[in-house]
Short mmCIF file of C-alpha atoms and ligand atoms in Angstrom, two decimals:
data_model
loop_
_atom_site.label_atom_id
_atom_site.label_comp_id
_atom_site.label_asym_id
_atom_site.label_seq_id
_atom_site.Cartn_x
_atom_site.Cartn_y
_atom_site.Cartn_z
CA MET A 1 -20.98 -1.57 14.23
CA SER A 2 -24.74 -0.58 15.62
CA SER A 3 -25.31 3.40 15.42
CA THR A 4 -26.55 2.72 19.18
CA GLN A 5 -23.19 1.94 20.40
CA THR A 6 -21.88 5.01 22.40
CA ALA A 7 -18.47 6.76 21.95
CA ILE A 8 -15.28 5.39 23.49
CA PRO A 9 -15.14 6.76 27.39
CA SER A 10 -12.18 7.35 29.30
CA GLY A 11 -11.24 5.58 32.67
CA PRO A 12 -9.54 2.52 33.78
CA SER A 13 -9.67 -0.62 31.84
CA ASN A 14 -10.92 -4.00 32.57
CA ARG A 15 -8.11 -5.80 30.77
CA ARG A 16 -8.35 -9.21 30.49
CA ALA A 17 -5.29 -11.51 30.44
CA SER A 18 -4.39 -11.85 26.93
CA ARG A 19 -3.28 -14.89 25.36
CA SER A 20 0.53 -15.81 24.77
CA VAL A 21 2.20 -15.56 21.45
CA LEU A 22 5.28 -17.44 20.73
CA VAL A 23 7.96 -15.90 18.75
CA ALA A 24 11.03 -17.87 18.21
CA HIS A 25 14.41 -18.47 16.58
CA GLY A 26 15.98 -21.86 17.04
CA GLN A 27 16.49 -22.37 21.05
CA ARG A 28 15.42 -18.73 21.52
CA LYS A 29 11.88 -18.11 22.90
CA ILE A 30 10.42 -15.04 23.48
CA TRP A 31 7.09 -15.32 24.69
CA VAL A 32 4.35 -12.17 24.22
CA GLY A 33 1.43 -11.55 26.12
CA GLY A 34 -0.18 -14.13 29.10
CA ASP A 35 2.12 -14.25 32.13
CA ALA A 36 5.30 -13.40 30.42
CA PRO A 37 7.26 -10.11 31.38
CA VAL A 38 6.74 -7.23 28.82
CA VAL A 39 8.94 -8.07 25.84
CA VAL A 40 11.54 -5.12 24.82
CA GLN A 41 11.72 -4.70 21.05
CA SER A 42 12.98 -2.52 18.85
CA MET A 43 13.65 -1.62 14.68
CA THR A 44 16.49 -0.83 12.51
CA ASN A 45 17.14 2.22 10.65
CA THR A 46 19.78 0.76 8.00
CA ASP A 47 18.73 -0.05 4.49
CA THR A 48 17.53 -4.01 4.70
CA ALA A 49 19.74 -4.71 1.31
CA ASN A 50 22.79 -3.32 2.59
CA ALA A 51 22.81 -7.24 4.89
CA ILE A 52 26.35 -6.10 6.64
CA GLU A 53 25.08 -3.06 7.97
CA THR A 54 21.65 -4.08 8.89
CA ALA A 55 23.44 -7.15 10.47
CA ILE A 56 25.69 -5.41 12.59
CA GLN A 57 22.95 -2.98 13.68
CA ILE A 58 20.86 -5.94 14.93
CA ARG A 59 23.96 -7.26 16.64
CA ASP A 60 24.08 -3.89 18.76
CA LEU A 61 20.03 -3.63 19.28
CA ALA A 62 20.58 -7.25 20.58
CA ARG A 63 23.41 -6.61 22.93
CA ALA A 64 21.57 -3.28 24.47
CA GLY A 65 18.70 -5.74 25.43
CA SER A 66 16.50 -6.11 22.32
CA GLU A 67 14.53 -9.06 22.65
CA LEU A 68 12.97 -8.48 19.30
CA VAL A 69 14.14 -6.68 16.14
CA ARG A 70 11.91 -5.20 13.59
CA LEU A 71 13.55 -4.66 10.08
CA THR A 72 11.57 -3.25 6.92
CA VAL A 73 11.48 -5.57 4.00
CA ASP A 74 10.61 -3.02 1.30
CA ARG A 75 11.92 -4.72 -2.00
CA PRO A 76 13.15 -7.73 -3.95
CA GLU A 77 16.93 -6.53 -2.62
CA ALA A 78 15.83 -6.37 0.87
CA ALA A 79 14.03 -9.75 0.89
CA GLU A 80 16.90 -11.38 -0.34
CA ALA A 81 19.33 -9.96 2.01
CA VAL A 82 17.26 -11.08 5.28
CA PRO A 83 18.29 -15.07 4.82
CA TYR A 84 21.29 -13.68 4.43
CA ILE A 85 21.26 -11.29 7.62
CA ARG A 86 19.94 -14.35 9.63
CA GLU A 87 22.81 -16.30 8.78
CA GLN A 88 25.32 -13.81 9.78
CA LEU A 89 23.71 -12.98 13.36
CA ASP A 90 23.46 -16.82 13.96
CA LYS A 91 27.38 -16.61 13.30
CA MET A 92 27.95 -13.98 15.78
CA ASP A 93 25.98 -15.98 18.12
CA VAL A 94 23.34 -13.11 18.01
CA ASP A 95 19.83 -15.43 18.42
CA VAL A 96 17.60 -12.41 18.60
CA PRO A 97 13.88 -13.19 16.70
CA LEU A 98 13.53 -11.25 13.51
CA VAL A 99 10.12 -9.42 12.56
CA GLY A 100 9.56 -8.37 9.17
CA ASP A 101 7.96 -5.05 8.46
CA PHE A 102 5.78 -4.94 5.07
CA HIS A 103 3.66 -2.71 3.34
CA TYR A 104 2.09 -2.50 0.16
CA ASN A 105 4.17 -5.41 -1.08
CA GLY A 106 3.95 -8.07 1.47
CA HIS A 107 1.87 -10.56 -0.25
CA THR A 108 4.73 -10.92 -3.35
CA LEU A 109 7.60 -10.62 -1.55
CA LEU A 110 6.58 -13.32 1.30
CA ASN A 111 5.61 -15.49 -1.82
CA ASP A 112 8.39 -15.23 -4.08
CA TYR A 113 11.30 -15.20 -1.53
CA PRO A 114 10.44 -18.18 0.80
CA GLU A 115 13.99 -18.23 2.13
CA CYS A 116 13.18 -14.75 3.59
CA ALA A 117 9.86 -15.95 5.13
CA LYS A 118 11.33 -18.40 6.98
CA ALA A 119 13.95 -16.88 8.31
CA LEU A 120 12.09 -14.13 9.98
CA SER A 121 10.30 -14.97 13.34
CA LYS A 122 7.13 -12.92 12.74
CA TYR A 123 5.25 -10.59 10.20
CA ARG A 124 4.18 -7.29 10.76
CA ILE A 125 1.12 -6.35 8.52
CA ASN A 126 -0.46 -3.24 8.35
CA PRO A 127 -3.64 -3.46 6.92
CA GLY A 128 -4.10 -0.26 5.63
CA ASN A 129 -0.83 -0.91 3.07
CA VAL A 130 -2.28 -4.35 2.13
CA GLY A 131 -3.75 -3.10 -1.09
CA LYS A 132 -7.40 -1.15 -2.22
CA GLY A 133 -10.63 -2.18 -3.19
CA ALA A 134 -10.86 -5.94 -4.63
CA LYS A 135 -7.05 -6.93 -4.43
CA ARG A 136 -7.00 -6.20 -0.34
CA ASP A 137 -8.12 -9.14 0.48
CA THR A 138 -6.75 -11.43 -1.48
CA GLN A 139 -3.33 -9.78 -0.82
CA PHE A 140 -4.29 -10.08 3.20
CA ALA A 141 -5.30 -13.37 2.33
CA GLN A 142 -1.57 -14.10 0.54
CA MET A 143 0.55 -12.74 3.81
CA ILE A 144 -1.98 -14.96 6.16
CA GLU A 145 -1.18 -17.85 4.29
CA VAL A 146 2.23 -17.52 4.12
CA ALA A 147 2.51 -17.41 7.94
CA ALA A 148 0.13 -20.12 8.25
CA ARG A 149 2.45 -22.12 6.53
CA TYR A 150 5.16 -21.50 7.91
CA ASP A 151 3.92 -21.27 11.51
CA LYS A 152 4.86 -18.03 12.00
CA PRO A 153 2.45 -15.07 14.33
CA VAL A 154 1.84 -12.09 12.97
CA ARG A 155 1.66 -8.33 14.20
CA ILE A 156 -2.11 -7.02 12.97
CA GLY A 157 -0.16 -3.67 13.24
CA VAL A 158 -2.28 -0.34 12.50
CA ASN A 159 -1.50 2.92 12.48
CA TRP A 160 -3.26 6.03 12.05
CA GLY A 161 -0.90 7.44 9.61
CA SER A 162 -1.96 4.90 7.01
CA LEU A 163 -5.53 3.50 8.20
CA ASP A 164 -7.54 1.79 5.48
CA GLN A 165 -9.59 4.15 3.74
CA ALA A 166 -12.49 2.15 2.71
CA LEU A 167 -12.97 1.43 6.10
CA LEU A 168 -12.44 4.84 7.91
CA ALA A 169 -15.22 5.95 5.14
CA ARG A 170 -17.66 3.19 6.41
CA ILE A 171 -17.22 4.08 10.00
CA MET A 172 -17.79 7.73 9.61
CA ASP A 173 -21.18 6.65 7.14
CA GLU A 174 -22.27 4.86 9.93
CA ASN A 175 -21.27 7.62 12.46
CA ALA A 176 -23.73 10.15 9.79
CA GLY A 177 -26.28 7.83 10.44
CA ARG A 178 -26.22 8.38 14.58
CA ALA A 179 -29.23 10.57 16.27
CA GLU A 180 -26.07 11.94 18.14
CA PRO A 181 -22.79 11.78 15.78
CA TRP A 182 -19.61 10.94 17.72
CA SER A 183 -16.83 13.25 17.64
CA ALA A 184 -14.24 13.36 14.93
CA GLN A 185 -11.76 11.89 17.41
CA ALA A 186 -14.02 9.62 18.58
CA VAL A 187 -14.69 8.24 14.83
CA MET A 188 -10.83 7.74 14.49
CA TYR A 189 -10.31 5.88 17.40
CA GLU A 190 -13.22 3.61 16.43
CA ALA A 191 -12.08 3.26 12.90
CA LEU A 192 -8.45 1.91 14.51
CA ILE A 193 -9.56 -0.89 16.59
CA THR A 194 -12.44 -1.53 14.42
CA SER A 195 -9.22 -2.40 11.47
CA ALA A 196 -6.87 -4.24 13.91
CA ILE A 197 -10.06 -6.14 15.44
CA GLU A 198 -11.58 -7.22 11.88
CA ASN A 199 -8.48 -7.85 10.62
CA ALA A 200 -6.98 -10.36 13.06
CA VAL A 201 -10.70 -12.09 13.11
CA ARG A 202 -10.02 -12.54 9.17
CA ALA A 203 -6.51 -14.17 9.79
CA GLU A 204 -8.47 -16.55 12.12
CA GLU A 205 -11.23 -17.53 9.40
CA LEU A 206 -8.06 -17.55 6.84
CA GLY A 207 -6.50 -20.26 9.22
CA LEU A 208 -3.93 -18.47 11.61
CA GLY A 209 -4.01 -19.65 14.82
CA ARG A 210 -5.51 -17.58 17.43
CA ASP A 211 -2.38 -17.72 19.08
CA LYS A 212 -0.16 -16.45 16.41
CA ILE A 213 -1.74 -12.81 16.26
CA ILE A 214 -0.61 -9.72 18.22
CA LEU A 215 -2.19 -6.47 17.49
CA SER A 216 -1.59 -2.43 18.08
CA CYS A 217 -3.00 0.35 17.22
CA LYS A 218 -0.49 3.35 16.86
CA VAL A 219 -0.92 6.91 17.21
CA SER A 220 1.29 9.92 17.89
CA GLY A 221 -0.77 11.53 20.72
CA VAL A 222 -0.37 10.43 24.13
CA GLN A 223 -4.04 11.06 25.28
CA ASP A 224 -5.25 9.41 22.14
CA LEU A 225 -3.12 6.23 22.51
CA ILE A 226 -4.23 5.89 26.23
CA ALA A 227 -7.99 6.13 24.88
CA VAL A 228 -7.77 3.62 21.87
CA TYR A 229 -5.71 1.25 24.14
CA ARG A 230 -7.87 1.02 26.90
CA GLU A 231 -10.64 0.70 24.64
CA LEU A 232 -8.58 -1.89 22.49
CA ALA A 233 -8.02 -3.82 25.58
CA LYS A 234 -11.18 -4.13 26.89
CA ARG A 235 -12.65 -5.54 23.32
CA CYS A 236 -10.15 -8.35 22.88
CA ASP A 237 -8.01 -10.73 24.38
CA TYR A 238 -5.06 -10.76 21.92
CA PRO A 239 -1.42 -9.58 23.42
CA LEU A 240 -0.67 -5.99 22.55
CA HIS A 241 2.35 -4.23 21.12
CA LEU A 242 2.57 -0.91 22.87
CA GLY A 243 4.23 2.31 21.25
CA LEU A 244 3.62 5.86 20.57
CA THR A 245 4.25 6.68 16.84
CA GLU A 246 6.24 9.07 15.79
CA ALA A 247 7.25 10.27 19.36
CA GLY A 248 10.00 12.50 18.01
CA MET A 249 13.57 13.29 19.11
CA GLY A 250 15.55 13.83 22.36
CA SER A 251 13.64 14.36 25.74
CA LYS A 252 10.48 15.26 23.90
CA GLY A 253 10.16 11.71 22.50
CA ILE A 254 11.16 9.98 25.32
CA VAL A 255 8.84 11.79 27.67
CA ALA A 256 6.24 11.51 25.65
CA SER A 257 6.39 7.75 25.29
CA THR A 258 7.02 7.40 28.87
CA ALA A 259 3.82 9.39 29.67
CA ALA A 260 1.45 7.16 27.49
CA LEU A 261 3.23 4.09 28.07
CA SER A 262 3.60 4.30 32.01
CA VAL A 263 -0.26 5.23 32.38
CA LEU A 264 -1.03 1.72 30.23
CA LEU A 265 1.70 -0.64 31.34
CA GLN A 266 0.16 0.53 35.30
CA GLU A 267 -3.12 -0.62 34.17
CA GLY A 268 -1.94 -4.18 32.65
CA ILE A 269 -2.05 -3.41 29.67
CA GLY A 270 0.38 -4.03 26.74
CA ASP A 271 2.55 -7.23 26.32
CA THR A 272 5.42 -5.64 24.10
CA ILE A 273 6.66 -2.08 24.02
CA ARG A 274 8.89 -0.40 21.04
CA ILE A 275 10.19 3.31 21.81
CA SER A 276 10.02 5.35 18.90
CA LEU A 277 12.64 7.44 19.33
CA THR A 278 14.06 9.58 16.41
CA PRO A 279 17.60 9.56 16.67
CA GLU A 280 20.03 12.52 16.84
CA PRO A 281 21.99 12.96 13.47
CA GLY A 282 24.65 10.24 13.99
CA GLY A 283 22.93 9.23 17.37
CA ASP A 284 22.97 6.00 18.34
CA ARG A 285 20.10 3.48 17.78
CA THR A 286 20.58 1.56 20.73
CA LYS A 287 18.96 4.84 23.11
CA GLU A 288 15.19 3.35 22.16
CA VAL A 289 16.24 -0.34 23.97
CA VAL A 290 17.63 1.79 26.81
CA VAL A 291 14.61 4.08 27.21
CA GLY A 292 11.96 1.03 27.18
CA GLN A 293 14.13 -1.18 29.57
CA GLU A 294 13.98 2.23 31.69
CA ILE A 295 10.44 2.84 32.00
CA LEU A 296 9.81 -1.08 32.73
CA GLN A 297 12.50 -1.06 35.16
CA THR A 298 11.73 2.15 37.34
CA MET A 299 8.22 0.80 36.94
CA GLY A 300 9.22 -2.14 38.65
CA LEU A 301 7.93 -4.61 35.88
CA ARG A 302 11.31 -5.75 35.29
CA LYS A 303 14.85 -5.78 35.78
CA PHE A 304 17.67 -5.52 33.20
CA THR A 305 20.46 -3.52 34.58
CA PRO A 306 21.68 -2.67 38.05
CA MET A 307 19.82 0.54 38.62
CA VAL A 308 22.01 3.96 39.71
CA ILE A 309 20.17 6.26 42.62
CA ALA A 310 21.84 9.28 41.95
CA CYS A 311 21.07 12.55 43.60
CA PRO A 312 20.55 15.66 41.24
CA GLY A 313 23.08 17.84 42.97
CA CYS A 314 22.98 21.66 43.76
CA GLY A 315 24.61 24.11 45.29
CA ARG A 316 26.57 22.24 47.65
CA THR A 317 28.52 20.20 44.97
CA THR A 318 30.35 22.41 42.76
CA SER A 319 32.82 20.16 41.37
CA THR A 320 32.28 17.94 38.69
CA THR A 321 33.47 14.57 40.20
CA PHE A 322 29.93 13.79 41.36
CA GLN A 323 28.59 14.07 38.07
CA GLU A 324 31.35 12.11 36.21
CA LEU A 325 31.35 9.53 39.13
CA ALA A 326 27.48 8.87 38.63
CA ASP A 327 27.98 9.02 35.01
CA ASN A 328 31.14 6.61 34.83
CA ILE A 329 29.22 3.81 37.02
CA GLN A 330 26.25 4.17 35.30
CA THR A 331 27.92 3.34 31.43
CA TYR A 332 30.33 0.82 33.19
CA LEU A 333 27.24 -0.91 34.77
CA ARG A 334 25.31 -0.84 31.43
CA ASP A 335 28.76 -1.87 29.40
CA SER A 336 29.09 -4.92 31.70
CA MET A 337 25.65 -6.61 31.45
CA PRO A 338 25.77 -8.49 28.34
CA GLU A 339 28.87 -10.25 30.03
CA TRP A 340 27.71 -9.91 33.31
CA LYS A 341 24.26 -11.46 32.56
CA LYS A 342 26.21 -14.57 31.80
CA THR A 343 28.14 -14.65 34.76
CA TYR A 344 26.57 -13.05 37.68
CA PRO A 345 22.93 -13.68 37.27
CA GLY A 346 20.67 -11.70 39.29
CA VAL A 347 23.07 -8.73 39.13
CA GLU A 348 20.42 -6.64 37.80
CA ALA A 349 18.78 -6.34 40.82
CA MET A 350 21.80 -4.90 42.12
CA ASN A 351 21.31 -0.76 43.22
CA VAL A 352 24.06 1.52 43.34
CA ALA A 353 24.02 4.82 44.82
CA VAL A 354 25.67 8.01 44.08
CA MET A 355 25.12 11.17 46.29
CA GLY A 356 26.34 14.65 46.00
CA CYS A 357 26.89 15.88 50.03
CA ILE A 358 26.35 14.58 53.54
CA VAL A 359 22.90 16.07 53.59
CA ASN A 360 20.92 12.74 52.34
CA GLY A 361 24.22 10.83 50.76
CA PRO A 362 25.04 8.26 53.97
CA GLY A 363 21.02 7.91 54.35
CA GLU A 364 20.45 6.78 50.96
CA SER A 365 23.92 5.03 50.12
CA LYS A 366 22.64 2.59 52.80
CA HIS A 367 19.62 2.01 51.53
CA ALA A 368 21.37 0.93 48.26
CA ASN A 369 23.90 -2.28 47.68
CA ILE A 370 26.59 -0.11 47.75
CA GLY A 371 26.57 3.52 47.74
CA ILE A 372 28.96 6.57 48.31
CA SER A 373 28.12 10.24 49.30
CA LEU A 374 30.71 12.46 47.79
CA PRO A 375 31.89 15.43 49.39
CA GLY A 376 30.27 18.67 49.10
CA THR A 377 31.64 22.17 49.31
CA GLY A 378 32.77 22.80 52.46
CA GLU A 379 32.91 18.88 53.57
CA SER A 380 36.41 17.19 54.56
CA PRO A 381 37.45 15.97 51.02
CA ALA A 382 36.26 12.46 52.10
CA ALA A 383 33.67 9.79 50.21
CA PRO A 384 32.59 7.29 52.52
CA VAL A 385 31.26 3.92 50.86
CA PHE A 386 28.26 1.68 52.41
CA VAL A 387 27.86 -1.77 51.31
CA ASP A 388 24.98 -3.50 52.23
CA GLY A 389 24.06 -0.53 54.69
CA ALA A 390 27.10 -0.68 56.61
CA LYS A 391 29.99 1.74 56.78
CA PHE A 392 32.77 -0.21 54.26
CA ALA A 393 35.64 2.29 53.41
CA THR A 394 36.22 5.93 52.80
CA LEU A 395 38.22 7.21 49.85
CA ARG A 396 40.27 10.00 49.12
CA GLY A 397 42.27 11.32 46.35
CA GLU A 398 42.55 11.43 42.56
CA ARG A 399 41.43 8.07 42.34
CA ILE A 400 38.15 7.67 43.78
CA VAL A 401 36.43 6.85 40.68
CA GLU A 402 38.96 3.55 40.09
CA GLU A 403 38.36 2.58 43.30
CA PHE A 404 34.69 2.83 43.57
CA GLN A 405 34.42 0.97 40.40
CA GLU A 406 36.52 -1.95 41.86
CA ILE A 407 34.67 -1.80 44.93
CA VAL A 408 31.28 -2.23 42.93
CA LEU A 409 33.08 -5.26 40.49
CA ASN A 410 34.09 -7.08 44.22
CA TYR A 411 30.89 -6.91 45.20
CA VAL A 412 29.12 -8.32 41.93
CA LYS A 413 32.20 -11.08 41.98
CA LYS A 414 31.27 -11.98 46.01
CA ASN A 415 27.41 -12.12 45.57
CA TYR A 416 26.58 -12.63 42.10
CA SER A 417 28.84 -15.46 40.64
CA LYS A 418 27.26 -18.90 39.83
CA GLU A 419 29.94 -20.33 42.65
CA TYR A 420 29.28 -18.45 45.01
CA VAL A 421 25.78 -18.50 45.22
CA GLN A 422 25.63 -22.27 44.52
CA ASN A 423 27.70 -22.73 47.85
S1 SF4 B 1 22.50 14.83 48.52
FE1 SF4 B 1 23.59 16.79 48.77
S2 SF4 B 1 24.49 17.31 46.63
FE2 SF4 B 1 22.54 15.96 46.44
S3 SF4 B 1 21.04 16.92 45.93
FE3 SF4 B 1 20.99 16.75 48.34
S4 SF4 B 1 21.61 18.36 49.51
FE4 SF4 B 1 22.51 18.48 47.11
#
């Protein structure tokens, strides 16, 4: 890099269309980049060496909608378990492609455990954790050679928590020679981007096809992520894996990921996403899949599950029926999707409104495929239901939740079943 370059500016990216990379397992083909929809992926948090526990979590992540699942391969026992995990998943009819996450010893594991290398559909290589000094280039080359041998794509995944220190020192030296040195932040951005692109170029020189490379440069700050990916997108046309690393727990993790990713996705940057949420103790790992899907669906980029439009409730909703119904319907729709996806194509585009009173209830319900307007405080205890904009029924009494669910199911059967659509 010449010392006449300017610091990374902010502003909209002129993202060129990325190339597409195929990540496959058997008949299951997931395209990342090009015109393909943005892919949702996730990562396990089980010990990979515990094959059964890991296979069960991968099954759950896949059923929740994860289109790729990454698992750490950190030691011989884990590498040995990978083909067995794959076998168990295949027996359960779970064909989600698996991505192996390698640090420090990937070159050894991939070479010593060829069945692991073959069972994985993609390898993640962190160029900051490949080795030091003279060993670095050799060990990186060994991993790329395995990928080329088995025709597997790789993600060159840079992370600022494990940035290649030799490369950072080089970029800092170059910066020191500038008439007007960049800020430490700009130097860090440059080091991340340079690490990703230089290693991708090196992988190509080593014989890996250009259509086998995906890049990522993960950081944990929202503004940092936006700045780095805008620049990365300008400088290359490799598909980009997008994610805010160490996003955190609960609402903070969700909000931070959404803030960062939605800005970039809106600019056409990002071909696959992973939401790095820290689960609550005993929490459900599939939450990261749901959040990823919801970001894409609420932005109008993809459709995964029928959407529930619910008002926030206010002083007009003094009973809990409204919250219970909204929650019940949301859960019912999401839980039904793995089966509905096969039986009722297109159902993911359906909208259901659950509204708390007469103020906006009937109006919003008419805009949805199915809507219910519950009685607010002081209103007569009747809940009008609207189907495709017209009044369909009025529900009363203790069984409103069950009866509304029945109306939703009948609507789905009537409008999305294959037989009905064909006829
Ligand atoms: S629809 Fe009714 S209950 Fe819901 S927020 Fe508006 S006024 Fe309140």
